[in-house]
XYZ file of C-alpha atoms in Angstrom:
409
model
C 9.805 -78.936 89.703
C 11.515 -77.712 92.874
C 10.546 -78.683 96.385
C 8.968 -75.298 97.096
C 6.468 -75.714 94.292
C 5.844 -79.374 94.899
C 4.780 -79.024 98.485
C 1.611 -76.925 97.825
C 0.533 -79.258 95.032
C 0.986 -82.277 97.222
C -1.020 -80.658 99.964
C -3.809 -79.869 97.489
C -3.827 -83.448 96.207
C -3.914 -84.787 99.740
C -6.876 -82.566 100.597
C -8.752 -83.705 97.475
C -8.104 -87.318 98.303
C -9.354 -86.832 101.831
C -12.518 -85.269 100.498
C -13.105 -88.123 98.093
C -12.426 -90.726 100.735
C -14.693 -88.851 103.120
C -17.616 -88.916 100.648
C -17.108 -92.605 100.066
C -17.245 -93.529 103.734
C -20.182 -91.266 104.561
C -22.776 -93.141 106.615
C -26.304 -93.963 105.319
C -27.836 -91.432 107.681
C -25.589 -88.725 106.293
C -26.596 -89.585 102.740
C -30.291 -89.487 103.657
C -29.868 -86.091 105.300
C -28.100 -84.849 102.209
C -30.883 -86.112 99.963
C -33.521 -84.498 102.121
C -31.649 -81.210 102.115
C -31.402 -81.099 98.357
C -34.945 -82.443 97.829
C -36.333 -79.410 99.640
C -34.727 -76.951 97.278
C -37.053 -77.533 94.217
C -40.202 -77.144 96.352
C -38.821 -73.869 97.697
C -38.299 -72.707 94.151
C -41.837 -73.751 93.211
C -43.176 -71.895 96.214
C -41.321 -68.759 95.204
C -42.667 -69.072 91.656
C -46.225 -69.609 92.957
C -45.872 -66.601 95.247
C -44.754 -64.538 92.278
C -47.773 -65.636 90.241
C -50.184 -64.853 93.097
C -48.568 -61.446 93.555
C -48.958 -60.729 89.845
C -52.611 -61.828 89.940
C -53.370 -59.694 92.971
C -51.758 -56.716 91.280
C -53.815 -57.350 88.137
C -57.055 -57.619 90.121
C -56.239 -54.582 92.198
C -55.593 -52.679 88.975
C -59.222 -53.103 87.964
C -61.395 -50.105 88.810
C -63.669 -50.435 91.814
C -66.778 -48.637 92.954
C -64.741 -47.026 95.716
C -62.272 -45.707 93.157
C -65.097 -44.292 91.068
C -66.617 -42.644 94.145
C -63.299 -41.063 95.062
C -62.767 -39.877 91.494
C -66.246 -38.335 91.438
C -65.887 -36.817 94.906
C -68.824 -38.707 96.442
C -69.234 -41.501 98.972
C -69.314 -45.152 97.807
C -72.968 -45.418 98.897
C -73.894 -42.432 96.732
C -72.037 -43.948 93.781
C -73.928 -47.206 94.304
C -77.260 -45.388 94.368
C -76.285 -43.524 91.202
C -75.694 -46.803 89.367
C -78.998 -48.249 90.584
C -80.885 -45.239 89.217
C -82.164 -44.193 92.626
C -84.188 -40.954 92.627
C -82.359 -40.017 95.825
C -79.333 -39.009 93.727
C -79.491 -35.661 91.943
C -79.047 -35.723 88.183
C -75.768 -33.724 88.192
C -74.308 -36.068 90.825
C -75.326 -39.136 88.870
C -73.782 -37.686 85.744
C -70.549 -36.997 87.634
C -70.424 -40.576 88.885
C -71.084 -42.048 85.442
C -68.456 -39.794 83.893
C -65.913 -40.883 86.504
C -66.799 -44.522 85.817
C -66.290 -44.032 82.082
C -62.930 -42.374 82.649
C -61.755 -45.235 84.864
C -63.247 -47.963 82.669
C -65.663 -49.141 85.356
C -68.680 -50.968 83.876
C -70.821 -50.999 87.030
C -71.417 -53.103 90.136
C -71.313 -56.895 89.758
C -74.976 -57.975 89.356
C -74.245 -61.280 91.079
C -73.048 -59.485 94.186
C -76.101 -57.231 94.094
C -78.362 -60.276 93.839
C -76.697 -61.841 96.859
C -77.146 -58.664 98.882
C -80.825 -58.353 97.974
C -81.553 -62.066 98.212
C -83.186 -61.838 94.749
C -82.127 -62.672 91.236
C -84.146 -60.001 89.448
C -85.579 -62.686 87.134
C -89.115 -64.053 86.791
C -89.675 -67.234 84.799
C -92.564 -67.671 82.377
C -93.545 -71.230 81.462
C -95.327 -71.644 78.124
C -97.420 -74.688 77.264
C -95.679 -75.800 74.092
C -92.398 -75.283 72.275
C -91.299 -71.652 72.121
C -91.672 -71.830 68.340
C -95.441 -72.317 68.696
C -95.680 -69.645 71.369
C -94.201 -67.019 69.061
C -96.521 -68.051 66.229
C -99.578 -67.683 68.466
C -100.708 -64.042 68.636
C -102.435 -64.694 71.966
C -99.262 -66.050 73.578
C -97.282 -63.131 72.177
C -99.775 -60.592 73.541
C -99.758 -62.310 76.932
C -95.967 -62.293 77.185
C -95.901 -58.676 76.043
C -98.267 -57.772 78.873
C -95.965 -59.503 81.365
C -92.883 -57.716 80.021
C -94.706 -54.383 80.081
C -94.991 -54.606 83.866
C -91.624 -56.179 84.650
C -89.515 -53.874 82.488
C -89.926 -50.641 84.473
C -89.022 -52.547 87.657
C -85.740 -53.732 86.147
C -86.863 -57.351 86.352
C -85.903 -59.781 83.598
C -88.201 -62.363 81.983
C -86.911 -65.901 81.391
C -88.983 -68.030 78.983
C -89.180 -71.747 79.723
C -90.768 -74.122 77.229
C -93.501 -76.435 78.424
C -92.566 -79.265 76.083
C -89.419 -79.964 74.056
C -86.555 -77.778 75.211
C -87.631 -77.251 78.804
C -84.867 -77.670 81.403
C -85.085 -80.756 83.594
C -86.789 -80.613 86.977
C -83.344 -80.723 88.595
C -82.252 -77.708 86.539
C -85.454 -75.845 87.352
C -84.718 -76.450 91.017
C -81.411 -74.577 90.548
C -82.461 -71.721 88.252
C -82.440 -68.479 90.277
C -86.033 -67.240 89.958
C -87.806 -64.703 92.142
C -91.205 -65.977 90.924
C -92.707 -68.201 88.237
C -95.662 -67.539 85.928
C -97.378 -70.409 84.120
C -98.316 -68.211 81.202
C -100.376 -70.559 79.046
C -102.538 -72.686 81.316
C -100.150 -74.889 83.254
C -100.914 -78.457 84.263
C -101.799 -79.500 87.784
C -99.385 -82.457 87.582
C -96.445 -80.484 86.186
C -93.371 -81.620 88.192
C -91.986 -78.078 88.008
C -94.683 -76.960 90.470
C -93.356 -79.167 93.258
C -89.773 -78.148 92.489
C -90.664 -74.461 92.686
C -92.797 -74.837 95.810
C -90.021 -76.755 97.560
C -87.778 -73.729 97.054
C -90.439 -71.287 98.183
C -90.684 -69.644 94.744
C -94.016 -67.771 94.382
C -96.174 -69.133 91.531
C -98.825 -67.459 89.378
C -101.020 -69.471 87.008
C -102.763 -67.953 83.979
C -105.924 -70.081 83.655
C -104.070 -72.846 85.469
C -102.736 -74.762 87.198
C -105.236 -74.828 90.038
C -103.067 -75.974 92.920
C -102.199 -75.083 96.481
C -100.020 -72.008 96.693
C -100.694 -70.919 93.090
C -102.392 -67.544 92.597
C -104.753 -67.759 89.607
C -105.407 -65.185 86.887
C -108.489 -66.587 85.210
C -111.181 -65.874 82.628
C -114.636 -67.401 82.251
C -113.797 -69.903 79.506
C -116.957 -71.908 80.052
C -119.311 -68.947 80.241
C -117.730 -67.245 77.234
C -117.975 -70.362 75.089
C -121.579 -70.899 76.227
C -122.485 -67.399 75.025
C -120.990 -68.227 71.623
C -122.901 -71.522 71.523
C -126.143 -69.729 72.379
C -125.510 -67.315 69.505
C -125.212 -70.226 67.054
C -128.163 -72.048 68.571
C -130.257 -68.914 68.189
C -129.338 -68.782 64.498
C -130.823 -72.269 64.118
C -127.729 -74.476 64.163
C -128.092 -77.975 65.583
C -125.293 -79.891 63.834
C -122.179 -78.443 65.444
C -118.609 -79.738 65.767
C -115.714 -78.536 67.921
C -112.109 -78.137 66.777
C -110.231 -78.445 70.055
C -106.791 -77.380 71.140
C -104.536 -80.260 72.268
C -106.034 -82.208 75.157
C -102.505 -83.378 75.961
C -99.129 -82.512 74.460
C -98.529 -85.907 72.871
C -98.901 -85.019 69.178
C -102.225 -86.798 68.737
C -104.875 -85.425 66.391
C -108.278 -86.717 65.328
C -111.748 -87.456 66.736
C -111.993 -87.529 70.525
C -113.634 -90.513 72.180
C -114.703 -90.871 75.823
C -111.384 -92.400 76.904
C -109.407 -89.567 75.340
C -111.782 -86.976 76.746
C -111.213 -88.359 80.245
C -107.487 -87.703 79.843
C -107.898 -84.010 79.030
C -105.070 -82.179 80.754
C -105.712 -78.524 80.073
C -108.242 -76.642 82.136
C -109.163 -74.109 79.437
C -109.778 -76.932 76.942
C -112.058 -78.711 79.418
C -114.041 -75.575 80.193
C -114.518 -74.588 76.559
C -115.796 -78.068 75.751
C -118.267 -77.828 78.636
C -119.444 -74.398 77.479
C -120.586 -75.813 74.122
C -122.188 -78.842 75.766
C -124.094 -76.598 78.176
C -126.081 -75.449 75.116
C -125.943 -78.277 72.566
C -125.288 -81.329 74.707
C -122.653 -83.815 73.525
C -121.167 -82.866 70.136
C -118.322 -84.329 68.045
C -114.848 -83.066 68.941
C -111.792 -83.102 66.661
C -108.504 -82.624 68.519
C -105.526 -80.838 66.975
C -101.871 -81.612 67.697
C -100.983 -77.971 68.327
C -102.609 -74.563 68.416
C -101.519 -73.521 64.931
C -103.145 -72.468 61.653
C -101.801 -75.569 59.892
C -103.544 -77.799 62.427
C -106.760 -75.831 61.958
C -106.530 -76.459 58.214
C -105.973 -80.172 58.784
C -108.979 -80.369 61.117
C -111.153 -78.314 58.756
C -110.444 -80.631 55.863
C -111.219 -83.683 57.985
C -114.630 -82.499 59.185
C -115.796 -80.475 56.166
C -114.720 -82.688 53.257
C -117.693 -85.010 53.700
C -121.175 -85.274 52.118
C -123.397 -82.277 52.925
C -125.821 -84.283 55.063
C -122.956 -85.273 57.375
C -121.188 -81.932 57.382
C -121.600 -79.704 60.460
C -123.429 -76.463 59.774
C -121.234 -74.700 62.326
C -117.673 -75.238 63.562
C -116.604 -73.877 66.940
C -112.817 -73.646 67.182
C -111.251 -73.264 70.594
C -108.922 -70.520 69.370
C -108.938 -67.879 66.666
C -105.787 -69.378 65.145
C -107.526 -72.724 64.685
C -110.623 -70.952 63.353
C -108.440 -69.222 60.753
C -107.253 -72.659 59.635
C -110.846 -73.903 59.351
C -111.716 -70.859 57.227
C -108.780 -71.676 54.925
C -109.947 -75.288 54.608
C -113.488 -74.170 53.772
C -112.117 -71.901 51.051
C -110.077 -74.806 49.608
C -113.216 -76.948 49.491
C -115.255 -74.200 47.873
C -117.605 -73.816 50.846
C -119.111 -70.389 51.394
C -118.783 -68.892 54.891
C -121.271 -68.348 56.452
C -123.651 -69.462 53.660
C -122.720 -73.143 53.794
C -120.880 -73.350 57.091
C -120.447 -70.970 60.028
C -117.090 -70.706 61.783
C -116.362 -69.177 65.183
C -113.321 -68.924 67.440
C -112.142 -67.809 70.842
C -109.611 -65.111 71.842
C -110.317 -61.903 69.922
C -106.837 -62.078 68.388
C -105.616 -59.649 65.749
C -105.581 -61.850 62.647
C -104.683 -59.260 60.038
C -104.296 -61.881 57.295
C -108.078 -62.466 57.284
C -108.519 -59.134 55.523
C -112.145 -58.011 55.387
C -113.330 -61.224 57.071
C -114.303 -60.502 60.679
C -114.271 -63.637 62.773
C -117.084 -64.260 65.241
C -115.284 -64.934 68.493
C -115.142 -64.602 72.256
C -112.855 -61.719 73.144
C -110.589 -62.144 76.137
C -108.297 -59.425 77.607
C -105.063 -61.234 76.782
C -102.608 -58.409 77.387
C -104.380 -57.533 80.641
C -104.012 -61.150 81.760
C -100.274 -60.779 81.264
C -100.129 -57.483 83.138
C -102.155 -58.852 86.059
C -100.008 -61.982 86.260
C -96.810 -59.917 86.333
C -98.141 -57.512 88.943
C -99.267 -60.377 91.164
C -95.834 -61.973 90.806
C -94.185 -58.692 91.844
C -96.533 -58.413 94.826
C -95.699 -61.959 95.911
C -91.961 -61.268 95.676
C -92.459 -58.176 97.832
C -94.134 -60.311 100.493
C -97.766 -59.505 99.626
C -100.720 -61.882 99.623
C -102.755 -61.147 96.459
C -105.812 -63.244 95.712
C -107.130 -64.938 92.582
C -108.468 -62.764 89.757
C -111.103 -63.487 87.095
C -111.243 -61.153 84.102
C -114.360 -60.723 81.927
C -114.828 -61.983 78.368
C -117.373 -60.901 75.740
C -118.944 -62.202 72.542
C -118.071 -60.361 69.328
C -120.263 -61.274 66.356
C -118.510 -60.954 63.010
C -119.077 -61.967 59.410
C -118.344 -65.684 59.724
C -121.581 -66.859 61.368
C -125.106 -66.911 60.010
C -128.173 -69.158 59.722
C -127.581 -72.787 58.652
C -128.049 -73.690 54.961
């Protein structure tokens, strides 16, 4: 290697050595600064990546169709497009059709209902509390007719109906306090001590009670349970009956069934049960009462067997059931035992329900306007939501004499 070539290489080696020596003798403060400088770089990269993700998300959200985009596509103002989606009569049919067509073309499903609820300060939902499990409610033709009456009124107003069980399956009081309800209807005789009442009142939710509860701030849709049952009792008394027994709906929802003593009677929760007991006693005085565990045909059969499968001198000549469903069960029990109705025992009910399975048998009963109760309750709830001050309502009942009552044997 000649001197000309060696000199550059030596210079390069000297420079490298200086650099190495320099890094070795770097002070602690220099090393810390270097570490800080390089430690910042990953966070900058993360920030850039995060920014990229946010940008992509914003682009994705902005790509979704909006009401404003639909309005522009249809050639109308956003307020007109909003009215078209709400079904307002202020929008002409051709304009509404143009807006809906534009929405379909852009893939716009409609305004967010949550945002609309926030703007209105309403949820568009009314809760209906039923007294037992929903299973029993849908097996009871009276409960079904009542709920149908409620839905008949709410539907045209675009208001939804939320069913809440009164027993197993009901949300907790804390959950009820959070459920967005415009109003609440106790559809099947609510209880005065139901904790849901306080939770709803604390939130300022309007409450309607169908035959109960009777409480401050609850508007009542009522019928004359006591007077109606008394008219039925007078009918049987006029036929000559003196040995009468009552098959009662549950006094409390605790699954108990059997004869009712004074202590149990004192713990009767339900207002309609209390009043129908009093209606019979207004005519006959104290009479035996057999409580069922639920308002169902099977419980009526169980009660019928218990009170009819006894020697004739102890058997009641007439059975007054507190519902038509229970009366149907008593009729089935009488048939099992070979007892002629009304020749050997008369059976009567309460409700005026459509029990098609009875065939040609026409039950003697007290007819109540069940579907009208539902309609009135819903209309009152709507009035309360609108800021009105409707009062309590009592609807009439009437006695309907059928083929299941006659003179005692």
